[in-house]
Coordinates of C-alpha atoms in Angstrom, one line a residue:
M1 CA 105.9 -9.9 191.8
P2 CA 109.7 -10.8 192.7
F3 CA 110.2 -7.4 194.3
F4 CA 108.1 -8.4 197.3
F5 CA 110.4 -11.4 197.7
F6 CA 113.4 -9.2 197.7
F7 CA 112.3 -6.9 200.4
I8 CA 110.9 -9.8 202.4
F9 CA 114.3 -11.5 202.9
F10 CA 116.0 -8.1 202.8
S11 CA 113.9 -6.7 205.7
L12 CA 113.9 -10.0 207.6
N13 CA 117.5 -9.9 207.4
S14 CA 117.6 -6.4 208.6
T15 CA 116.2 -7.2 212.2
I16 CA 116.3 -10.9 212.5
V17 CA 119.7 -10.7 214.2
S18 CA 118.7 -8.5 217.0
T19 CA 117.4 -11.2 219.2
C20 CA 120.3 -13.6 218.4
L21 CA 123.2 -11.5 219.8
P22 CA 123.4 -12.7 223.1
R23 CA 123.4 -16.4 222.0
I24 CA 126.1 -15.5 219.4
G25 CA 128.3 -13.8 221.9
S26 CA 127.9 -16.6 224.1
D27 CA 128.8 -19.3 221.7
F28 CA 132.0 -17.5 220.6
Q29 CA 132.5 -16.2 224.0
E30 CA 133.2 -12.9 222.5
F31 CA 130.1 -10.9 223.9
T32 CA 132.0 -7.6 224.1
I33 CA 132.1 -7.2 220.2
A34 CA 128.8 -9.0 219.4
S35 CA 127.2 -5.9 218.6
W36 CA 129.5 -5.4 215.5
V37 CA 127.6 -8.2 213.9
A38 CA 124.9 -5.6 213.3
T39 CA 127.1 -2.7 213.1
A40 CA 129.3 -4.1 210.2
Y41 CA 126.1 -4.9 208.3
I42 CA 124.9 -1.1 208.6
I43 CA 128.2 0.4 207.8
T44 CA 128.4 -1.4 204.4
F45 CA 124.7 -1.2 203.6
D46 CA 124.7 2.5 204.1
A47 CA 128.0 3.3 202.5
F48 CA 127.3 1.2 199.2
Q49 CA 123.8 2.8 198.6
P50 CA 125.0 5.6 196.0
L51 CA 127.6 3.0 194.4
F52 CA 124.8 0.6 193.2
S53 CA 122.6 3.4 192.0
K54 CA 125.1 4.4 189.6
F55 CA 126.2 0.8 188.9
S56 CA 122.8 0.3 187.8
D57 CA 123.1 3.0 185.2
I58 CA 126.2 1.7 183.9
F59 CA 125.7 -2.1 183.8
G60 CA 121.9 -2.2 183.7
R61 CA 119.3 -2.5 186.3
K62 CA 118.5 -6.3 185.9
W63 CA 122.2 -7.6 186.3
T64 CA 123.2 -5.2 189.0
L65 CA 120.4 -6.3 191.0
V66 CA 121.1 -10.1 190.3
T67 CA 125.1 -9.3 191.3
S68 CA 123.6 -7.8 194.4
I69 CA 121.4 -10.7 195.5
C70 CA 124.5 -13.2 194.8
I71 CA 126.7 -11.0 197.2
F72 CA 124.1 -10.9 199.7
L73 CA 123.4 -14.8 199.7
L74 CA 127.0 -15.5 199.7
G75 CA 127.4 -13.2 202.7
S76 CA 124.4 -14.9 204.3
L77 CA 126.0 -18.5 203.6
L78 CA 129.3 -17.7 205.1
C79 CA 127.5 -16.1 208.2
G80 CA 125.8 -19.5 208.7
V81 CA 129.0 -21.3 208.6
A82 CA 131.1 -18.8 210.4
T83 CA 133.8 -20.3 212.9
S84 CA 134.7 -17.3 214.8
M85 CA 133.2 -13.9 215.7
I86 CA 135.6 -12.2 213.3
M87 CA 134.7 -14.3 210.5
L88 CA 131.0 -13.6 211.3
I89 CA 131.4 -9.9 211.4
I90 CA 133.2 -9.9 208.0
C91 CA 130.6 -11.8 206.3
R92 CA 128.0 -9.7 207.8
A93 CA 129.6 -6.9 206.2
V94 CA 129.6 -8.7 202.8
A95 CA 125.9 -9.3 203.1
G96 CA 125.6 -5.6 203.7
I97 CA 127.1 -4.8 200.5
G98 CA 124.5 -7.0 198.7
S99 CA 121.7 -5.5 200.6
A100 CA 122.6 -1.9 199.6
G101 CA 122.2 -3.1 196.1
I102 CA 118.9 -4.8 196.7
F103 CA 117.6 -1.8 198.5
S104 CA 118.4 0.8 195.9
G105 CA 117.9 -1.5 192.9
V106 CA 114.3 -2.3 193.7
F107 CA 113.2 1.3 193.9
V108 CA 115.2 2.1 190.9
I109 CA 113.6 -0.5 188.8
I110 CA 110.1 0.5 190.0
S111 CA 110.8 4.1 189.2
E112 CA 111.7 2.8 185.5
M113 CA 108.7 0.4 185.2
V114 CA 106.0 2.5 186.8
P115 CA 105.0 5.9 185.4
L116 CA 105.7 8.8 188.0
E117 CA 101.8 9.6 188.4
K118 CA 101.2 5.9 189.4
R119 CA 104.3 5.3 191.5
G120 CA 103.3 6.5 194.9
S121 CA 101.0 3.2 195.4
Y122 CA 103.7 0.8 194.5
Q123 CA 106.2 2.6 196.8
G124 CA 103.5 2.4 199.5
L125 CA 102.9 -1.3 199.3
I126 CA 107.0 -1.9 199.1
N127 CA 107.2 0.0 202.3
S128 CA 104.5 -1.9 203.7
V129 CA 106.3 -5.2 203.1
F130 CA 109.4 -3.8 204.7
A131 CA 107.6 -2.6 207.7
L132 CA 105.9 -6.0 208.3
A133 CA 108.9 -8.0 207.6
S134 CA 111.0 -5.7 209.9
V135 CA 108.2 -6.5 212.9
F136 CA 108.6 -10.3 212.4
G137 CA 112.3 -10.5 211.8
P138 CA 113.2 -10.5 215.6
L139 CA 110.6 -12.6 216.4
I140 CA 111.6 -15.2 213.9
G141 CA 115.4 -14.7 215.2
G142 CA 114.2 -15.4 218.5
S143 CA 112.4 -18.7 217.6
F144 CA 115.3 -20.1 215.7
T145 CA 117.8 -19.1 218.5
D146 CA 115.6 -20.9 221.1
H147 CA 114.3 -24.0 219.1
L148 CA 117.0 -24.6 216.6
T149 CA 120.1 -22.5 216.1
W150 CA 121.0 -18.8 215.6
R151 CA 122.6 -20.0 212.3
W152 CA 119.2 -20.4 210.8
S153 CA 118.8 -16.7 211.0
F154 CA 121.3 -16.6 208.1
Y155 CA 120.3 -19.8 206.4
I156 CA 116.7 -18.6 206.2
N157 CA 117.8 -15.9 203.4
L158 CA 118.9 -18.8 201.2
P159 CA 115.8 -20.4 200.2
I160 CA 113.7 -17.1 199.9
G161 CA 116.5 -15.4 198.2
G162 CA 116.9 -18.2 195.8
V163 CA 113.3 -18.1 194.8
A164 CA 113.5 -14.3 194.3
L165 CA 116.7 -14.7 192.2
L166 CA 114.8 -17.2 189.9
L167 CA 111.8 -15.0 189.5
L168 CA 114.0 -12.0 188.7
I169 CA 116.2 -14.0 185.9
L170 CA 113.0 -15.5 184.1
F171 CA 110.5 -12.7 184.3
L172 CA 112.1 -9.2 184.6
D173 CA 113.0 -8.1 181.3
M174 CA 115.0 -4.5 181.2
P175 CA 117.4 -3.0 178.6
I176 CA 121.1 -3.6 179.2
P177 CA 123.4 -0.8 178.0
K178 CA 124.6 -1.8 174.7
T179 CA 128.4 -0.9 175.2
S180 CA 131.1 -3.3 175.7
F181 CA 132.1 -4.3 179.3
T182 CA 135.3 -2.4 179.0
D183 CA 133.6 0.7 178.1
K184 CA 131.3 0.3 181.1
L185 CA 134.4 -0.1 183.5
K186 CA 135.7 3.2 182.1
R187 CA 132.7 4.8 183.2
I188 CA 133.2 4.2 186.7
D189 CA 134.3 7.2 188.9
Y190 CA 136.9 5.0 190.8
F191 CA 138.4 7.9 192.7
G192 CA 135.0 9.4 193.7
T193 CA 134.0 6.0 194.8
F194 CA 137.0 5.6 196.9
L195 CA 136.5 8.9 198.7
I196 CA 132.8 8.5 199.3
L197 CA 133.2 5.1 200.7
A198 CA 136.1 6.1 202.7
A199 CA 134.3 9.0 204.1
A200 CA 131.0 7.2 204.6
V201 CA 132.8 4.2 206.6
L202 CA 135.2 6.6 208.9
F203 CA 132.1 8.8 209.7
L204 CA 130.0 5.6 210.8
L205 CA 133.0 4.1 212.6
A206 CA 133.6 7.3 214.4
L207 CA 130.0 7.4 215.9
N208 CA 130.0 3.8 216.6
F209 CA 133.2 4.4 218.6
G210 CA 132.1 7.4 220.3
G211 CA 130.7 7.0 223.8
E212 CA 130.8 3.1 223.5
I213 CA 134.3 2.1 223.0
F214 CA 136.3 5.3 223.2
P215 CA 135.4 8.6 224.9
W216 CA 134.1 11.3 222.3
K217 CA 137.4 13.4 223.0
S218 CA 139.6 10.7 222.1
A219 CA 141.8 10.5 219.1
A220 CA 140.2 7.4 217.9
V221 CA 137.0 9.3 217.4
I222 CA 138.1 12.8 216.5
T223 CA 140.6 11.6 213.7
P224 CA 138.2 9.6 211.6
L225 CA 135.6 12.7 211.9
V226 CA 138.4 15.0 210.9
L227 CA 139.3 12.7 208.0
T228 CA 135.8 12.4 207.1
F229 CA 135.4 16.1 206.3
V230 CA 138.5 16.3 204.6
L231 CA 137.3 13.3 202.0
I232 CA 134.1 15.1 201.5
A233 CA 136.0 18.4 200.6
V234 CA 138.2 16.4 198.3
F235 CA 135.1 14.7 196.9
V236 CA 133.2 17.7 196.4
F237 CA 136.2 19.5 194.5
V238 CA 137.0 16.1 192.4
E239 CA 133.4 15.6 191.3
A240 CA 132.9 19.3 190.3
K241 CA 136.0 19.8 188.3
F242 CA 137.7 16.6 187.1
A243 CA 135.2 13.7 187.2
R244 CA 133.9 12.5 183.6
E245 CA 130.8 10.9 184.9
P246 CA 130.5 12.0 188.6
L247 CA 129.0 9.4 191.1
L248 CA 126.8 12.2 192.6
P249 CA 126.4 14.9 189.9
P250 CA 126.8 18.5 191.4
R251 CA 123.6 19.8 189.7
L252 CA 121.5 17.8 192.0
F253 CA 122.6 19.8 194.9
K254 CA 121.7 23.1 193.0
N255 CA 117.9 22.1 193.1
R256 CA 116.4 23.3 196.2
S257 CA 113.7 20.5 196.3
V258 CA 116.3 17.9 196.1
V259 CA 118.3 19.2 199.0
A260 CA 115.2 20.0 201.2
T261 CA 113.9 16.5 200.6
L262 CA 117.3 14.9 201.6
L263 CA 117.3 17.1 204.7
V264 CA 113.8 15.8 205.6
N265 CA 115.0 12.2 205.0
W266 CA 118.0 13.0 206.9
W267 CA 116.0 14.1 210.1
F268 CA 113.5 11.4 209.7
G269 CA 116.3 9.0 209.9
V270 CA 117.7 10.7 213.1
N271 CA 114.4 10.3 214.9
F272 CA 112.9 7.2 213.6
Y273 CA 115.7 4.7 214.3
A274 CA 116.2 6.5 217.8
L275 CA 112.7 5.5 218.4
I276 CA 113.2 2.1 217.0
Y277 CA 116.1 1.3 219.2
Y278 CA 115.2 3.1 222.4
L279 CA 111.6 2.3 222.9
P280 CA 112.5 -1.3 223.5
V281 CA 114.8 -0.1 226.0
Y282 CA 111.8 1.8 227.8
F283 CA 109.9 -1.6 227.6
Q284 CA 112.6 -3.7 229.0
V285 CA 114.0 -1.6 231.7
V286 CA 111.2 0.7 232.7
K287 CA 108.4 -1.6 232.1
A288 CA 110.3 -4.8 232.9
D289 CA 109.5 -6.5 229.6
S290 CA 111.2 -9.4 228.1
A291 CA 113.2 -8.8 225.0
M292 CA 110.4 -10.7 223.1
W293 CA 107.7 -8.6 224.5
S294 CA 109.6 -5.4 223.8
G295 CA 109.5 -6.3 220.1
I296 CA 106.0 -7.3 220.4
R297 CA 105.1 -4.0 221.7
L298 CA 106.4 -2.1 218.5
I299 CA 103.9 -4.2 216.4
P300 CA 101.0 -1.7 216.7
M301 CA 103.1 0.9 215.5
Q302 CA 104.7 -0.9 212.8
M303 CA 101.1 -1.6 211.6
V304 CA 100.0 1.8 211.5
I305 CA 103.2 2.6 209.3
C306 CA 102.0 -0.1 206.9
V307 CA 98.6 1.4 206.6
G308 CA 100.0 5.0 206.6
S309 CA 102.5 4.0 203.8
T310 CA 100.0 2.3 201.6
T311 CA 97.4 5.0 201.9
A312 CA 99.9 7.7 201.4
G313 CA 101.0 6.2 198.1
F314 CA 97.5 5.6 196.8
M315 CA 96.9 9.4 197.8
I316 CA 99.9 10.5 195.9
T317 CA 98.5 8.5 192.9
K318 CA 95.0 9.8 193.3
T319 CA 95.9 13.5 193.8
G320 CA 99.2 13.8 192.1
S321 CA 100.5 15.9 195.3
Y322 CA 103.1 14.7 197.7
R323 CA 103.8 17.9 199.5
P324 CA 100.9 17.9 202.0
L325 CA 101.9 14.2 203.0
I326 CA 105.3 15.3 203.7
W327 CA 104.3 18.1 205.8
A328 CA 101.7 16.0 207.7
G329 CA 104.6 13.2 208.2
T330 CA 107.1 15.6 209.7
S331 CA 104.4 17.4 211.8
L332 CA 103.0 14.2 213.2
L333 CA 106.4 12.7 213.8
T334 CA 107.5 15.9 215.8
L335 CA 104.2 15.6 217.9
H336 CA 105.0 12.0 218.5
V337 CA 108.4 12.3 219.9
G338 CA 107.2 15.3 221.9
L339 CA 104.4 13.1 223.5
V340 CA 106.9 10.2 223.9
S341 CA 108.9 12.4 226.3
L342 CA 106.0 12.3 228.7
F343 CA 106.5 8.5 229.1
N344 CA 107.1 7.6 232.9
V345 CA 107.3 4.6 235.1
S346 CA 103.5 4.8 235.5
T347 CA 102.6 5.5 232.0
D348 CA 99.7 3.0 230.9
F349 CA 100.1 0.6 227.8
S350 CA 96.9 1.9 226.3
E351 CA 98.4 5.3 226.3
I352 CA 101.7 4.1 224.8
Y353 CA 99.9 2.3 221.8
G354 CA 97.6 5.3 221.2
L355 CA 100.5 7.4 220.8
T356 CA 102.1 5.0 218.8
V357 CA 99.3 5.6 216.2
I358 CA 100.3 9.2 215.7
G359 CA 104.1 8.2 215.1
G360 CA 103.3 5.3 212.8
L361 CA 101.0 7.6 210.4
G362 CA 103.8 10.1 210.4
M363 CA 106.3 7.7 209.4
G364 CA 104.1 5.9 206.9
C365 CA 103.8 9.3 205.2
L366 CA 107.1 9.9 205.0
F367 CA 108.4 6.7 203.6
S368 CA 106.0 6.9 200.6
S369 CA 106.4 10.7 200.0
T370 CA 109.8 11.4 200.2
I371 CA 111.1 9.1 197.5
I372 CA 108.4 10.4 195.1
S373 CA 109.7 14.0 196.0
L374 CA 113.1 13.1 194.9
Q375 CA 112.3 11.6 191.8
A376 CA 109.8 14.1 190.6
A377 CA 112.4 17.0 191.1
V378 CA 115.0 15.5 188.7
E379 CA 115.3 14.6 185.0
P380 CA 114.9 10.7 184.3
K381 CA 118.5 10.2 183.7
D382 CA 119.1 11.2 187.4
I383 CA 116.4 9.1 188.9
S384 CA 118.5 6.2 189.9
V385 CA 121.3 8.3 191.6
V386 CA 118.8 10.3 193.6
T387 CA 117.1 7.3 194.9
G388 CA 120.3 5.9 196.4
L389 CA 121.1 9.4 197.7
G390 CA 117.7 9.7 199.6
N391 CA 118.2 6.1 201.2
F392 CA 121.8 7.2 202.1
A393 CA 120.5 10.3 203.6
R394 CA 118.0 8.6 205.7
L395 CA 120.5 5.9 207.0
L396 CA 123.1 8.1 207.6
G397 CA 120.8 10.2 209.7
A398 CA 119.9 7.0 211.7
A399 CA 123.7 6.4 212.5
V400 CA 123.7 9.8 214.0
G401 CA 120.2 9.6 215.8
I402 CA 121.5 6.3 217.5
A403 CA 124.9 7.7 218.5
I404 CA 123.1 10.9 219.9
A405 CA 120.5 8.9 221.8
S406 CA 123.2 6.8 223.2
S407 CA 125.5 9.5 224.3
I408 CA 122.4 11.4 225.9
L409 CA 121.3 8.3 227.8
N410 CA 124.9 7.5 229.1
S411 CA 125.1 11.2 230.3
G412 CA 121.7 10.9 231.8
L413 CA 122.2 7.8 233.9
A414 CA 125.5 9.3 235.0
Q415 CA 123.9 12.2 236.3
N416 CA 120.6 10.7 237.7
L417 CA 121.6 7.4 239.1
P418 CA 123.9 8.5 241.7
K419 CA 121.1 10.6 243.2
A420 CA 118.9 7.8 243.3
I421 CA 121.0 4.5 244.3
P422 CA 124.0 3.9 246.3
A423 CA 127.4 4.5 244.5
E424 CA 128.5 0.9 244.6
Y425 CA 125.4 0.1 242.1
V426 CA 125.9 2.7 239.8
E427 CA 128.2 1.5 237.4
S428 CA 126.5 -2.1 237.4
V429 CA 123.2 -0.5 236.1
I430 CA 125.1 1.8 233.4
Q431 CA 127.0 -1.5 232.1
S432 CA 123.9 -3.6 232.2
S433 CA 120.4 -2.2 232.2
L434 CA 118.8 -5.5 233.4
F435 CA 121.0 -5.3 236.6
V436 CA 118.2 -3.0 237.8
H437 CA 115.7 -6.0 237.9
D438 CA 118.2 -8.8 238.5
G439 CA 120.8 -7.7 240.7
L440 CA 119.7 -4.3 242.5
P441 CA 118.3 -4.8 245.8
K442 CA 114.5 -4.3 245.7
Q443 CA 114.6 -1.2 248.2
Y444 CA 116.5 0.9 245.4
Q445 CA 114.6 -0.5 242.4
A446 CA 111.7 2.0 242.0
A447 CA 114.2 4.9 242.4
A448 CA 116.7 3.2 239.7
L449 CA 113.5 3.0 237.4
Q450 CA 112.6 6.5 237.8
A451 CA 116.2 7.6 237.3
Y452 CA 116.2 5.5 233.8
A453 CA 113.0 6.9 232.7
D454 CA 114.2 10.3 233.5
S455 CA 117.3 9.7 231.4
L456 CA 115.6 8.2 228.4
R457 CA 113.1 11.2 228.7
M458 CA 116.2 13.6 228.0
I459 CA 116.5 11.7 224.5
W460 CA 113.2 12.9 223.4
Y461 CA 113.7 16.3 224.9
I462 CA 116.6 16.7 222.6
M463 CA 114.9 14.9 219.6
V464 CA 111.9 17.4 219.7
P465 CA 113.7 20.3 218.0
L466 CA 115.8 17.9 215.8
T467 CA 112.6 16.4 214.4
A468 CA 111.2 20.1 214.1
M469 CA 114.1 20.7 211.7
G470 CA 112.4 18.2 209.3
V471 CA 109.2 20.3 209.5
V472 CA 111.4 23.4 208.7
S473 CA 113.2 21.5 205.8
S474 CA 109.8 20.4 204.4
A475 CA 108.7 23.9 203.8
F476 CA 111.4 24.3 201.0
V477 CA 110.1 21.1 199.1
K478 CA 108.7 22.1 195.5
H479 CA 105.9 20.7 193.8
Y480 CA 106.3 19.1 190.4
N481 CA 103.9 17.9 188.2
L482 CA 103.8 13.8 188.4
R483 CA 102.4 13.6 185.2
R484 CA 105.5 14.5 182.7
P485 CA 104.3 16.9 180.0
G486 CA 104.6 15.1 176.8
Q487 CA 103.9 11.7 178.2
K488 CA 100.6 10.3 176.6
K489 CA 97.8 9.1 178.7
E490 CA 97.1 5.9 176.6
K491 CA 98.1 4.5 173.6
P492 CA 96.7 5.5 170.4
T493 CA 93.9 3.4 168.8
D494 CA 94.0 5.1 165.4
N495 CA 95.8 2.8 162.8
T496 CA 97.6 5.9 161.3
D497 CA 98.8 6.9 164.7
T498 CA 100.1 3.5 165.6
K499 CA 102.3 3.5 162.5
K500 CA 103.9 6.6 163.4
N501 CA 107.7 6.4 164.4
K502 CA 108.2 7.2 168.1
E503 CA 111.3 9.2 167.4
D504 CA 109.3 11.5 165.0
D505 CA 106.6 12.5 167.5
P506 CA 107.2 16.1 168.6
V507 CA 105.1 15.4 171.7
D508 CA 107.5 12.8 173.4
E509 CA 110.3 15.3 172.9
V510 CA 108.8 17.9 175.3
V511 CA 111.0 18.2 178.3
V512 CA 109.9 18.9 181.9
D513 CA 111.5 22.2 183.1
H514 CA 112.7 21.3 186.9
T515 CA 114.1 24.7 187.4
H516 CA 110.6 26.4 187.4
P517 CA 108.0 23.8 188.5
E518 CA 105.3 26.3 188.4
E519 CA 105.5 26.2 184.5
N520 CA 104.7 22.6 184.3
V521 CA 101.0 23.1 184.0
E522 CA 101.6 25.5 181.5
A523 CA 103.8 23.3 179.6
S524 CA 101.4 20.4 179.9
A525 CA 98.4 22.6 178.5
K526 CA 101.0 23.4 175.3
T527 CA 101.6 19.7 174.8
Q528 CA 98.1 18.7 174.7
V529 CA 97.4 21.4 172.0
L530 CA 100.5 20.2 170.2
E531 CA 99.1 16.5 170.4
T532 CA 95.7 17.7 169.1
S533 CA 97.3 19.6 166.1
V534 CA 99.6 16.4 165.2
N535 CA 96.8 14.2 165.2
Q536 CA 94.2 16.4 162.9
H537 CA 97.1 17.0 160.6
T538 CA 97.6 13.3 160.3
K539 CA 94.1 12.4 159.7
S540 CA 93.7 15.4 157.2
V541 CA 96.4 13.8 155.1
S542 CA 95.4 10.2 155.4
P543 CA 93.6 8.4 152.4

């Protein structure tokens, strides 16, 4: 199945660069801006999520995905041959645009090819591929950097992506909208696209500037934040009043279940990425692990995410219920974050691995259940848009979570280190966490490590109530019948039935009432009665 190839090279690319950044910065002698190789990718990847979902409605699923892969491969090739840090950052932004189309496109195509009641198992498998590839990305990137060159971290995408592209073109057969290319271009909401892109980019830039490059109170941070909210207000007004075909239809935000699930995704992103980014910091600084080992220590959690996601997907397919998994996922994640706040200098690794099982199960449940919750709550015409919106919410939450965690850690270190070590060493420890082991006199190391552990715990103290907001949001998620009323369980075997024109079948015209999900069961019963009546009538008039 080509989708697994898409997710393998997409997932590898998302994490493979993390272990290459020190060498990249050294080669270009631009270490101070090396982090923007990752930041530029994240910004465009997040900002373009809703756009590609809408483009797939306009231009067709297959060719939107083909275009996305081509953009991604072009960006990867240019990254590999980059001659300066600025060129590399720009090319990573290009690759991020392509990745946005791949990520949203795969989920949208699955939603179109697989019935809703069977979709959970497929989503679970795809998420497992994502989690596994994310684990091995840093390991592969580190191996390339140590034994070949960091450029192969980008070249590796070309053969894998080429195979995926070939399989897609040869074997994926999906309908293409029958309008002219000019008519398709007219359907694009250009002004809305500009507004949402500008708002997302400004917001993400402000979060990346704040506390790292500029103080949070500086004009360089406050100005883009203010402009973000102004652009969002204009976007909402334009989409509601003037847009012929809105990029984000306002009707979606009138659906309580959609809004609740988006909030669950938001809080999930806030905490998931804070864990992924700052647990390795704990391992490297407090536990004195190498960069490679800090990645290896996350493998148990990622493996449990795979198991949890796959199991949750099959449970949704088997039971037709997704809300219990959302409730379980948010609760387990909250419990996990609370237990992580107990990590100290003396915490044993067996305890750490045991606690990651709790978090991994919660995350696995949420990866599979939230996307089904969103797709079940809307009409088929809105599935692509709401899928992209769900990814957008989670990734935007990730940016917020990382920014919050970074700010809390810096504040905690500024408060705790002066009490633990002489003043002349404080700034060096804050600027370079590894200075604790490499440059700080041994008599101060134990106190500095304790101060670092205390500062990291402050992150999780704040994250616990934020994660609990996901539990609260999940209470407002509604249940929808995953078997759409009017959808036939199997193709008819009677010759007369197979000759019927599909457009004339009244059963296929029954529509799900997404305003009152509790009525879906009644509607389904009426559908079965109607189908039985039609079949009996057909047989009675047959010769």
